[in-house]
Amino acid sequence: MKIFYLLLLLCLTHCLSPSLSQAQANQTKADKHYNNFDYALALEEYQKLLEKEQPTLHLTERIAHCYRLINQPGSAEFWYRQALGFPGSAPINLFYYANACRQNGQYTIAKQNYLRFADLDQSRREEAMQLAKACDLAMSWIDRPLGIDVIADSTLNTSFADFSPVFYREGLVFSSDRGRSNNGSDQKYGWTGTPYLQLYYAERKGPASWGDIKPMEKAINTQFHNAISTFSPDFNEVFFTRTKRVKNRVLPEELRTESNWQRYSKSDEFINRLEIYSATFSKGKWQDVKAFPFNQGENYSVGHPALSPDGQILYFVSDMPGGHGQTDIYFSERQKDGSWSTPVNAGPTINTSGKEVFPVVHPDGTLYFSSDGHIGMGGLDLFSSEGSRATWGPVENLYYPFNSPRDDFGLIYEKDGKSGYLSSNREGDAGSDNIYRFKPTEIPCKLSGVTYARVPNRNGRARQVPVGGVKLEVIVNGNTSSPLEFESDENGSFLFAVNANQTYTIKGSKKGYLTRTFHVMPDCRKVTDTVQIEMVLDRDTPNRPIVLENIYYDLDKHNLRPEAMAELDKVVGMLRDNPTIRIELSSHTDSRESNKYNLMLSQLRAATAVKYIVSQGIDPKRVVDKGYGETKLLNRCKDGVSCSEEEHQLNRRTEFKIIK
């Protein structure tokens, strides 16, 4: 028995050592690729190892990390789930697993694991709790989708990355790594295993059809990356992103994560940093290629250019020092001599501690961009904000289905302002970035309403009382067929079928009342939705004052405030709906100040209101202005009587009455 045991041990030593040695060599090779950031190559070697040996925590983690870093969250979710089954699995794997679940639309599972991670790592508890909240929001957005169809454009897309379209003359220019360009380059990234990006042009053949797709000329497409362009209003100037080969300086360990904006291999002698270049179109070709004066490729990247509608402001993205996060949006202004001003950060309203990328400026000045720092659905979400330079209004998430659990970016609108294109990798790990068309969808739902009469109270204010038997004419904008006609019931109620993203004009009329027109675009998210509206009618009784709500002025001023203009627009609509009436529009003050002053101020206010109404196309003969000062008080608050501010406010009012 002892001899047999020794023979067996000898056999095992000679038979297994070569295979063990080979396995160790293969793991060393795989780990070297991984440490060099060649994740696609590392993944290939790790998978070979898995075919020959039992999975270990190290091997499983590395495969999961590779899938995460080449942006394949479907596979990353599976492998992180396996890694979490091993004793001693790091808590960060739980965070990565939750992220992958979120990017795969598994929001309930993602939320559970964010909450678990929050308990395990107190230093990142707040971040995890915010992401758990984002899961709830994403589920609510999916449950109430916008009335938009998002469809992959089969003509523009390939199995490679196709993204960031911009309008150029009669077509689109977009970025793609679909293969060898007209420069003959077929080099590939070790990180992703795909060719370098180039700019391509597709000529439009119809509303949603394209002709031949060709790479742009050699002046634009050099050997390495050239992508993400923006054009001047006359299309004779282009700005685009180009990579610069810089001597590789290895990043510190804490920066070797998915937060890197540009992915490169440690084994490369050179790395690629982004820079912005411009070119002009002259004599039938692109020429005079120039570097943006604030490129700093040796130190940081500058890319993703986007021109303002007038071509005078260039927005772009950079990871330059001093920003708010990983990458921020900056801007530079064109000077009178054609030079560009020193870049300025677009500010903390737009920029976060995460990544802000892919800015696009709509012709109306709205900024669209993508971010993983603002609360979103997962990956990069599309956001919008109104403003310019470093002054911006609230940042708005574009919601589902503009956004998805994956990366969504590069949004542009057609001239109709309703349809357009965006980029996304929402189809899963099998596909790369693709270009999608979006357009309004006509989801059917119901529109429910009530017709009311506005009845003045003794204090001059009004209350609303349901009134039935109102004749309603409904016209769908753009529809030349006869209008739908019916009446509200005895309780003033009415109900009819509508479609999302269509504007309906509803005209209500009844003897003894002024005709009223109401415009509505139903926000139908589901077939089961019912949209609620109210239609308020005024009596056509002559010389009966009707108080206009929200007509307020600053102290001792007669300038119209925005909310006052909105209320006066209703008067304009009423005059258009009732072309035979003539009205007096009057202004009243409280009793404070002198009678003479109050008469003057009220007359100025009435005249200002009438001037606005006339500016909207109403015949001046149909509107008379009249200032009554404090001569028609609605309560006891005359001179010498102590009253509250609320009581004085009751007397400060604007009214109209029919005088013919």
XYZ file of C-alpha atoms in Angstrom:
660
model
C 0.000 0.000 0.000
C 2.840 2.396 0.866
C 4.588 1.670 -2.472
C 1.332 2.274 -4.332
C 0.888 5.630 -2.501
C 4.433 6.737 -3.402
C 3.921 5.781 -7.054
C 0.644 7.728 -7.113
C 2.305 10.776 -5.539
C 5.141 10.583 -8.071
C 2.666 10.400 -10.913
C 0.670 13.334 -9.602
C 3.820 15.409 -9.197
C 5.003 14.779 -12.750
C 1.569 14.890 -14.377
C 0.028 17.892 -12.636
C 2.955 20.229 -12.235
C 3.123 21.205 -15.937
C -0.581 21.995 -16.020
C -0.369 23.921 -12.750
C 2.622 25.795 -14.086
C 0.743 26.549 -17.295
C -2.301 27.748 -15.344
C -0.129 30.043 -13.274
C 1.447 31.399 -16.446
C -1.972 31.996 -17.989
C -3.157 33.809 -14.853
C -0.027 35.947 -14.858
C -0.694 36.828 -18.497
C -4.337 37.649 -17.765
C -3.437 39.752 -14.722
C -0.820 41.629 -16.739
C -3.421 42.552 -19.353
C -5.769 43.630 -16.579
C -3.162 45.778 -14.833
C -2.304 47.340 -18.177
C -6.022 48.288 -18.622
C -6.301 45.926 -21.629
C -9.615 44.635 -20.308
C -10.856 42.999 -23.515
C -7.602 40.997 -23.745
C -7.647 40.190 -20.031
C -11.221 38.910 -20.253
C -10.240 36.534 -23.044
C -7.422 35.047 -20.937
C -9.548 34.787 -17.763
C -12.217 32.902 -19.703
C -9.594 30.458 -20.989
C -8.534 29.845 -17.392
C -12.124 29.200 -16.387
C -12.392 26.431 -18.967
C -9.554 24.543 -17.252
C -10.000 25.171 -13.521
C -12.564 25.793 -10.829
C -13.620 29.427 -10.356
C -11.975 31.317 -7.497
C -12.883 34.662 -5.928
C -9.962 36.344 -7.702
C -10.879 34.907 -11.107
C -14.600 35.642 -10.715
C -13.994 39.202 -9.493
C -11.631 39.932 -12.375
C -14.108 38.701 -14.976
C -16.830 40.829 -13.362
C -14.544 43.890 -13.292
C -13.632 43.408 -16.965
C -17.261 43.283 -18.042
C -17.985 46.391 -15.959
C -15.057 48.311 -17.391
C -15.914 47.494 -21.019
C -19.504 48.569 -20.251
C -21.324 45.260 -20.446
C -23.504 45.414 -17.319
C -25.570 42.374 -18.340
C -22.592 40.077 -17.989
C -21.186 42.123 -15.098
C -24.388 41.508 -13.103
C -24.021 37.731 -13.497
C -20.364 37.625 -12.513
C -20.688 39.978 -9.538
C -23.509 37.775 -8.270
C -21.091 34.818 -8.468
C -18.337 36.800 -6.726
C -20.653 37.690 -3.852
C -21.123 33.968 -3.183
C -17.469 33.543 -2.148
C -16.407 34.036 1.485
C -14.436 37.248 1.901
C -15.931 39.013 -1.126
C -15.264 42.767 -0.760
C -18.243 45.072 0.029
C -17.464 47.101 -3.093
C -18.577 44.085 -5.151
C -22.036 44.576 -3.665
C -22.011 48.192 -4.853
C -20.878 47.169 -8.334
C -23.542 44.472 -8.398
C -26.244 47.013 -7.493
C -24.956 49.348 -10.225
C -25.102 46.561 -12.801
C -28.640 45.616 -11.742
C -29.698 49.255 -12.055
C -28.197 49.523 -15.544
C -30.076 46.353 -16.481
C -33.382 47.768 -15.259
C -33.471 45.460 -12.210
C -34.411 48.368 -9.951
C -35.972 46.419 -7.069
C -32.886 44.205 -6.701
C -30.585 47.207 -7.169
C -32.360 49.152 -4.417
C -32.129 46.242 -1.975
C -28.401 45.949 -2.535
C -27.738 49.692 -2.328
C -29.424 49.629 1.084
C -27.287 46.632 2.131
C -24.148 48.419 0.958
C -25.180 51.591 2.849
C -25.107 49.551 6.080
C -21.725 47.998 5.249
C -19.856 51.153 4.193
C -20.792 54.219 6.243
C -18.369 56.420 4.269
C -20.542 55.960 1.155
C -23.894 55.656 2.895
C -25.294 58.933 1.541
C -24.304 58.029 -2.028
C -25.922 54.585 -1.720
C -29.126 56.042 -0.266
C -29.372 58.523 -3.152
C -28.980 55.695 -5.650
C -31.689 53.707 -3.862
C -33.961 56.760 -4.216
C -33.045 56.959 -7.902
C -34.288 53.368 -8.325
C -37.728 54.394 -7.010
C -37.833 57.384 -9.348
C -36.806 55.289 -12.356
C -39.581 52.774 -11.689
C -42.145 55.591 -11.436
C -40.903 57.113 -14.715
C -41.160 53.787 -16.522
C -44.663 53.338 -15.119
C -45.637 56.766 -16.537
C -43.700 57.024 -19.833
C -43.751 60.150 -21.961
C -45.728 59.942 -25.188
C -42.610 59.348 -27.268
C -41.613 56.459 -29.538
C -37.856 55.715 -29.584
C -36.777 53.481 -32.478
C -33.288 52.343 -33.553
C -32.365 53.689 -37.000
C -31.459 50.537 -38.919
C -29.872 52.489 -41.803
C -27.407 54.450 -39.688
C -26.464 51.715 -37.220
C -23.954 48.874 -37.461
C -22.728 46.270 -34.978
C -20.106 48.847 -33.956
C -20.576 52.120 -32.049
C -22.619 54.767 -33.897
C -23.530 57.904 -31.961
C -23.731 61.703 -31.540
C -25.489 62.785 -34.761
C -25.588 66.477 -35.691
C -27.384 68.085 -38.607
C -25.137 69.121 -41.473
C -26.582 70.666 -44.636
C -28.950 68.044 -46.114
C -27.969 65.222 -43.809
C -26.273 64.064 -40.631
C -22.694 63.799 -39.448
C -22.117 61.205 -36.737
C -19.334 59.259 -35.012
C -18.599 55.572 -35.578
C -15.886 52.960 -35.046
C -17.326 50.742 -37.790
C -13.917 49.956 -39.272
C -11.256 51.047 -41.702
C -11.692 54.675 -42.758
C -10.490 56.406 -45.890
C -7.165 56.811 -44.067
C -6.703 53.042 -44.004
C -6.474 52.859 -40.218
C -7.504 49.557 -38.645
C -5.768 49.839 -35.265
C -7.784 48.805 -32.228
C -8.057 49.679 -28.567
C -6.846 47.046 -26.118
C -9.441 48.350 -23.641
C -12.463 47.775 -25.881
C -11.076 45.790 -28.823
C -12.727 48.090 -31.386
C -11.291 50.338 -34.147
C -10.724 54.075 -33.739
C -13.636 56.482 -34.137
C -14.177 58.476 -37.323
C -16.750 61.014 -38.529
C -19.243 59.893 -41.190
C -21.774 61.763 -43.325
C -25.211 60.427 -44.284
C -27.264 62.319 -46.867
C -30.984 62.541 -46.165
C -33.232 60.899 -48.747
C -36.537 61.284 -46.915
C -38.032 62.109 -43.507
C -36.372 59.054 -41.951
C -34.279 57.524 -44.749
C -30.632 57.936 -45.679
C -28.460 57.466 -48.734
C -24.831 56.381 -48.872
C -22.859 56.744 -45.640
C -19.314 57.908 -46.242
C -16.397 58.914 -43.994
C -15.539 62.591 -44.061
C -12.395 63.609 -45.902
C -8.824 63.105 -44.702
C -8.502 66.680 -43.478
C -11.006 65.745 -40.749
C -10.433 62.006 -40.248
C -6.825 61.402 -39.240
C -5.327 58.045 -38.224
C -6.666 57.974 -34.668
C -9.925 59.098 -33.008
C -11.954 61.875 -34.688
C -15.503 62.249 -33.377
C -18.312 64.397 -31.899
C -18.671 67.455 -34.100
C -20.585 70.733 -34.147
C -21.162 73.124 -37.039
C -21.570 76.888 -37.381
C -25.015 78.195 -38.437
C -23.869 78.481 -42.087
C -22.174 75.015 -41.980
C -18.868 76.509 -43.153
C -17.070 75.923 -39.862
C -16.745 72.695 -37.917
C -15.379 71.929 -34.455
C -14.652 68.311 -33.569
C -12.838 66.096 -31.082
C -9.513 64.554 -32.009
C -7.126 62.446 -29.938
C -3.563 63.493 -29.274
C -0.896 60.857 -28.697
C 0.870 61.719 -25.467
C 3.772 59.885 -23.842
C 2.163 57.480 -21.364
C 2.363 58.512 -17.745
C 0.753 55.836 -15.597
C -2.185 57.001 -13.517
C -2.111 56.434 -9.757
C -4.061 53.403 -8.555
C -7.044 55.412 -7.275
C -7.661 56.806 -10.763
C -7.544 53.473 -12.588
C -11.310 53.002 -12.506
C -14.336 53.436 -14.701
C -14.272 57.136 -13.748
C -11.520 57.741 -16.304
C -12.871 59.780 -19.180
C -10.408 58.452 -21.721
C -9.616 54.756 -21.659
C -6.125 53.640 -22.520
C -3.728 50.798 -21.933
C -0.836 51.028 -19.516
C 1.215 48.948 -21.928
C 0.851 51.573 -24.645
C 3.916 53.726 -25.155
C 1.514 56.581 -25.885
C -1.981 57.374 -24.618
C -4.789 59.339 -26.220
C -6.034 62.591 -24.747
C -8.835 64.583 -26.306
C -8.399 67.923 -28.020
C -10.700 70.175 -30.037
C -9.911 71.124 -33.607
C -11.702 73.346 -36.104
C -11.761 73.547 -39.882
C -13.356 75.806 -42.495
C -15.160 74.811 -45.694
C -13.795 76.607 -48.724
C -13.595 75.824 -52.432
C -15.567 72.617 -51.972
C -13.472 71.020 -49.232
C -12.552 71.200 -45.572
C -9.234 72.895 -44.917
C -7.301 75.166 -42.550
C -7.491 72.681 -39.660
C -6.596 74.448 -36.392
C -6.132 73.368 -32.800
C -8.331 75.050 -30.189
C -5.965 77.451 -28.378
C -6.810 76.029 -24.953
C -5.969 72.399 -25.690
C -3.663 70.936 -23.034
C -3.207 67.371 -24.199
C -0.075 66.806 -22.138
C -2.033 67.483 -18.942
C -5.769 66.935 -19.507
C -8.456 66.466 -22.145
C -10.744 68.957 -23.900
C -13.524 67.608 -26.154
C -17.207 67.254 -27.030
C -17.618 70.733 -28.609
C -21.061 72.340 -29.039
C -21.636 75.766 -30.612
C -24.386 78.144 -29.505
C -27.049 78.944 -32.150
C -25.243 82.157 -33.157
C -21.857 80.422 -33.267
C -20.333 82.813 -30.721
C -20.098 80.540 -27.663
C -18.309 77.194 -27.691
C -19.347 74.778 -24.954
C -17.140 71.745 -24.352
C -16.174 69.100 -21.802
C -12.913 68.825 -19.886
C -11.304 67.098 -16.926
C -8.992 70.066 -16.365
C -8.037 70.817 -12.733
C -10.397 72.970 -10.679
C -13.688 71.507 -11.885
C -16.605 70.248 -9.837
C -16.215 66.567 -10.730
C -14.739 63.970 -13.048
C -15.626 65.936 -16.193
C -17.337 69.335 -16.387
C -18.892 71.483 -19.088
C -17.003 74.712 -19.859
C -17.506 77.558 -22.322
C -15.389 80.003 -24.291
C -16.607 83.096 -26.181
C -15.525 84.219 -29.630
C -13.935 87.677 -29.517
C -14.262 90.451 -32.094
C -10.884 89.526 -33.589
C -11.974 85.881 -33.956
C -9.959 84.585 -31.000
C -11.472 82.626 -28.101
C -11.697 83.751 -24.478
C -10.211 81.816 -21.576
C -12.513 78.860 -20.724
C -14.956 79.328 -17.851
C -16.712 76.555 -15.932
C -20.471 76.440 -16.656
C -21.127 76.307 -12.909
C -22.500 74.010 -10.202
C -26.093 74.042 -11.495
C -24.946 72.019 -14.508
C -21.808 70.326 -13.201
C -21.653 67.712 -10.425
C -19.061 65.483 -8.785
C -19.719 62.955 -11.566
C -19.436 63.161 -15.343
C -21.165 65.845 -17.452
C -20.596 65.086 -21.145
C -21.994 65.403 -24.693
C -23.434 68.959 -24.590
C -25.725 70.021 -27.452
C -27.274 73.489 -27.776
C -30.747 73.592 -29.338
C -31.576 76.475 -31.746
C -33.734 78.028 -28.981
C -30.714 78.068 -26.640
C -31.710 75.095 -24.459
C -28.695 73.076 -23.338
C -29.007 69.306 -23.560
C -26.296 67.195 -21.952
C -25.698 63.835 -20.296
C -24.694 63.181 -16.718
C -24.281 60.408 -14.186
C -24.074 62.942 -11.349
C -27.655 64.226 -11.440
C -30.307 61.711 -10.356
C -31.162 59.456 -13.283
C -32.153 55.972 -14.386
C -28.660 54.475 -14.574
C -25.529 55.148 -16.610
C -25.673 58.488 -18.406
C -29.069 60.218 -18.469
C -30.151 63.079 -20.731
C -30.871 66.418 -19.038
C -31.831 69.920 -20.141
C -31.441 73.421 -18.760
C -32.273 76.908 -20.010
C -29.756 79.727 -19.773
C -26.312 80.495 -21.124
C -22.669 80.674 -20.137
C -22.527 80.101 -16.356
C -26.126 81.080 -15.575
C -28.645 78.230 -15.826
C -32.139 77.418 -14.682
C -33.155 74.160 -13.000
C -31.737 70.990 -14.549
C -34.535 68.723 -15.805
C -34.290 64.985 -16.382
C -35.828 64.129 -19.794
C -37.416 60.988 -18.280
C -38.348 57.681 -19.874
C -38.217 56.751 -22.767
C -35.730 59.500 -23.695
C -33.679 57.918 -20.925
C -33.155 54.243 -20.178
C -31.236 52.207 -17.580
C -28.155 52.415 -19.853
C -26.234 55.378 -21.366
C -28.302 57.991 -23.241
C -26.693 61.032 -24.850
C -26.259 63.176 -27.974
C -29.863 64.402 -28.401
C -30.889 66.655 -31.309
C -34.305 67.909 -32.446
C -35.639 68.301 -35.970
C -37.077 71.679 -37.014
C -40.563 70.604 -35.888
C -39.315 70.603 -32.293
C -41.035 67.270 -31.619
C -38.995 64.574 -33.356
C -35.265 63.988 -33.556
C -32.378 61.669 -32.747
C -30.482 60.460 -29.702
C -27.711 57.975 -28.924
C -27.950 55.043 -26.539
C -26.610 51.583 -25.751
C -30.000 50.555 -24.323
C -30.259 47.327 -26.321
C -27.948 45.464 -23.972
C -24.508 43.924 -24.022
C -24.896 42.452 -27.508
C -25.092 45.906 -29.073
C -22.894 48.963 -28.834
C -23.963 52.621 -28.981
C -26.682 53.157 -31.569
C -28.554 56.101 -33.041
C -32.288 56.216 -32.331
C -35.099 58.205 -33.907
C -37.773 59.584 -31.609
C -41.181 61.034 -32.426
C -44.435 61.754 -30.576
C -46.767 58.819 -30.163
C -50.557 59.048 -30.221
C -51.618 57.192 -27.078
C -55.429 57.323 -26.767
C -57.018 58.374 -23.489
C -59.988 60.384 -22.214
C -60.425 64.115 -21.614
C -62.891 64.962 -18.849
C -64.058 68.482 -18.036
C -66.635 70.694 -16.365
C -68.151 73.942 -17.654
C -68.504 76.629 -15.003
C -70.036 80.098 -14.832
C -68.062 82.795 -13.023
C -70.458 84.560 -10.623
C -69.295 87.754 -8.812
C -69.686 87.949 -5.033
C -70.599 91.076 -3.077
C -66.941 91.675 -2.277
C -66.117 91.921 -5.975
C -64.445 88.538 -6.167
C -66.012 85.623 -8.015
C -66.981 82.029 -7.411
C -67.417 79.235 -9.932
C -70.784 77.518 -10.334
C -71.269 74.497 -12.667
C -73.436 75.348 -15.672
C -74.872 72.730 -18.059
C -76.058 72.859 -21.640
C -72.886 74.507 -22.927
C -72.346 73.813 -26.618
C -68.837 72.480 -27.225
C -67.022 72.406 -30.569
C -63.794 70.386 -30.613
C -61.205 70.746 -33.359
C -57.944 68.790 -33.617
C -55.247 71.183 -34.824
C -54.263 70.359 -38.364
C -57.452 68.350 -38.947
C -59.590 69.852 -41.720
C -62.649 67.696 -41.034
C -65.763 69.076 -39.342
C -65.461 69.733 -35.602
C -66.917 67.355 -33.056
C -70.038 68.958 -31.484
C -71.809 68.071 -28.228
C -73.084 69.670 -24.992
C -72.038 69.456 -21.358
C -74.630 67.646 -19.241
C -76.872 69.204 -16.579
C -73.958 69.163 -14.110
C -71.617 70.806 -16.612
C -69.640 67.589 -17.179
C -68.304 66.348 -20.512
C -66.052 63.502 -21.665
C -64.532 62.524 -25.014
C -61.660 60.505 -26.456
C -58.323 62.196 -27.277
C -54.769 61.269 -28.286
C -51.474 62.311 -26.711
C -49.295 64.944 -28.420
C -52.203 66.469 -30.319
C -53.527 69.952 -29.606
C -57.292 70.278 -29.201
C -59.193 73.557 -29.533
C -62.435 73.493 -27.519
C -64.935 76.319 -28.029
C -67.703 76.660 -25.440
C -70.783 78.807 -26.081
C -74.172 79.318 -24.388
C -76.804 82.022 -24.717
C -76.275 84.728 -22.128
C -72.540 83.968 -21.798
C -69.382 85.071 -23.546
C -67.895 82.442 -25.844
C -64.702 80.874 -24.508
C -61.987 78.985 -26.392
C -59.697 76.560 -24.587
C -56.527 74.904 -25.958
C -55.195 71.664 -24.486
C -52.543 69.084 -25.388
C -53.382 65.971 -23.330
C -50.471 64.350 -21.534
C -51.656 60.787 -22.057
C -49.142 58.330 -20.595
C -51.474 55.319 -20.663
C -54.697 54.292 -22.379
C -56.392 54.302 -18.971
C -55.481 57.960 -18.298
C -58.154 60.647 -17.982
C -57.062 64.279 -18.355
C -59.059 66.803 -16.272
C -59.833 70.389 -17.414
C -62.123 73.237 -16.386
C -63.829 75.707 -18.754
C -65.010 78.938 -17.096
C -67.570 81.176 -18.849
C -68.497 84.788 -18.015
C -71.986 86.284 -18.361
C -72.394 88.742 -21.241
C -74.361 91.187 -19.055
C -73.359 94.818 -19.844
C -71.892 96.991 -17.086
C -71.314 94.101 -14.676
C -67.656 94.228 -13.526
C -65.625 91.033 -13.653
C -62.437 90.967 -11.567
C -59.297 89.702 -13.322
C -57.181 87.510 -11.054
C -53.388 87.781 -10.796
C -53.146 91.346 -12.150
C -50.654 92.664 -9.621
C -48.167 95.522 -9.784
C -45.067 96.305 -7.779
C -45.493 99.065 -5.180
C -46.084 102.448 -6.837
C -45.342 100.923 -10.271
C -47.464 100.481 -13.369
C -45.254 98.016 -15.270
C -46.872 94.667 -16.089
C -45.512 91.580 -14.357
C -45.319 88.226 -16.249
C -48.302 86.735 -14.397
C -50.361 89.812 -15.313
C -49.553 89.308 -19.003
C -50.734 85.706 -18.784
C -54.083 86.872 -17.336
C -54.463 89.616 -19.956
C -53.862 86.993 -22.659
C -57.167 85.462 -21.518
C -58.880 88.826 -22.113
C -57.318 88.924 -25.574
C -58.723 85.445 -26.261
C -62.144 86.492 -24.991
C -62.195 89.523 -27.317
C -61.223 87.337 -30.275
C -63.923 84.786 -29.413
C -66.541 87.560 -29.088
C -65.745 90.008 -31.904
C -68.849 92.197 -31.413
C -68.241 93.297 -27.823
C -66.501 96.417 -26.530
C -65.102 96.546 -22.996
C -63.824 98.944 -20.396
C -60.744 97.765 -18.563
C -60.372 99.519 -15.233
C -57.800 99.691 -12.466
C -58.494 100.385 -8.780
C -56.292 101.225 -5.795
C -56.732 101.106 -2.049
C -57.287 104.265 0.010
C -53.686 104.810 1.053
C -51.937 107.803 -0.552
C -53.885 110.833 -1.786
C -56.942 110.706 -4.041
C -55.074 112.561 -6.775
C -52.099 110.196 -6.670
C -54.302 107.097 -6.676
C -56.291 108.316 -9.682
C -53.080 108.984 -11.595
C -51.535 105.597 -10.676
C -54.695 103.631 -11.502
C -55.035 105.393 -14.856
C -51.431 104.564 -15.728
C -52.015 100.922 -14.791
C -55.218 100.659 -16.827
C -53.543 102.316 -19.812
C -50.582 99.915 -19.574
C -52.913 96.909 -19.540
C -54.888 98.186 -22.538
C -51.675 98.947 -24.410
C -50.642 95.303 -23.955
C -54.036 94.040 -25.183
C -53.840 96.261 -28.286
C -50.273 95.018 -28.937
C -51.740 91.507 -29.346
C -53.758 92.619 -32.398
C -57.011 93.830 -30.787
C -58.640 96.907 -32.352
C -57.982 99.903 -30.022
C -61.621 100.984 -30.476
C -62.787 97.855 -28.654
C -60.956 98.526 -25.370
C -61.251 101.601 -23.149
C -58.903 102.219 -20.203
C -60.170 103.809 -17.026
C -58.500 104.493 -13.676
C -60.856 104.839 -10.714
C -58.290 105.232 -7.966
C -59.952 104.695 -4.568
C -63.442 105.809 -5.655
C -64.945 102.309 -5.846
C -63.793 100.574 -2.677
C -65.277 97.132 -2.030
C -65.127 97.345 1.766
C -64.907 99.762 4.692
C -61.241 100.617 4.169
C -61.577 104.291 3.332
C -59.297 107.090 4.548
C -58.756 107.036 8.298
C -59.949 103.437 8.809
C -57.432 100.910 10.093
C -57.424 97.809 7.846
C -55.307 94.727 7.351
C -53.112 94.247 4.291
C -55.502 91.552 3.097
C -58.425 94.004 3.242
C -56.453 96.640 1.332
C -55.466 94.014 -1.259
C -59.150 93.392 -1.992
C -59.478 96.954 -3.260
C -56.352 96.804 -5.444
C -57.837 95.086 -8.472
C -58.249 95.153 -12.239
C -61.688 94.610 -13.784
C -63.373 94.568 -17.131
C -66.993 95.137 -18.053
C -68.890 95.007 -21.312
C -69.993 98.477 -22.421
C -71.470 97.346 -25.729
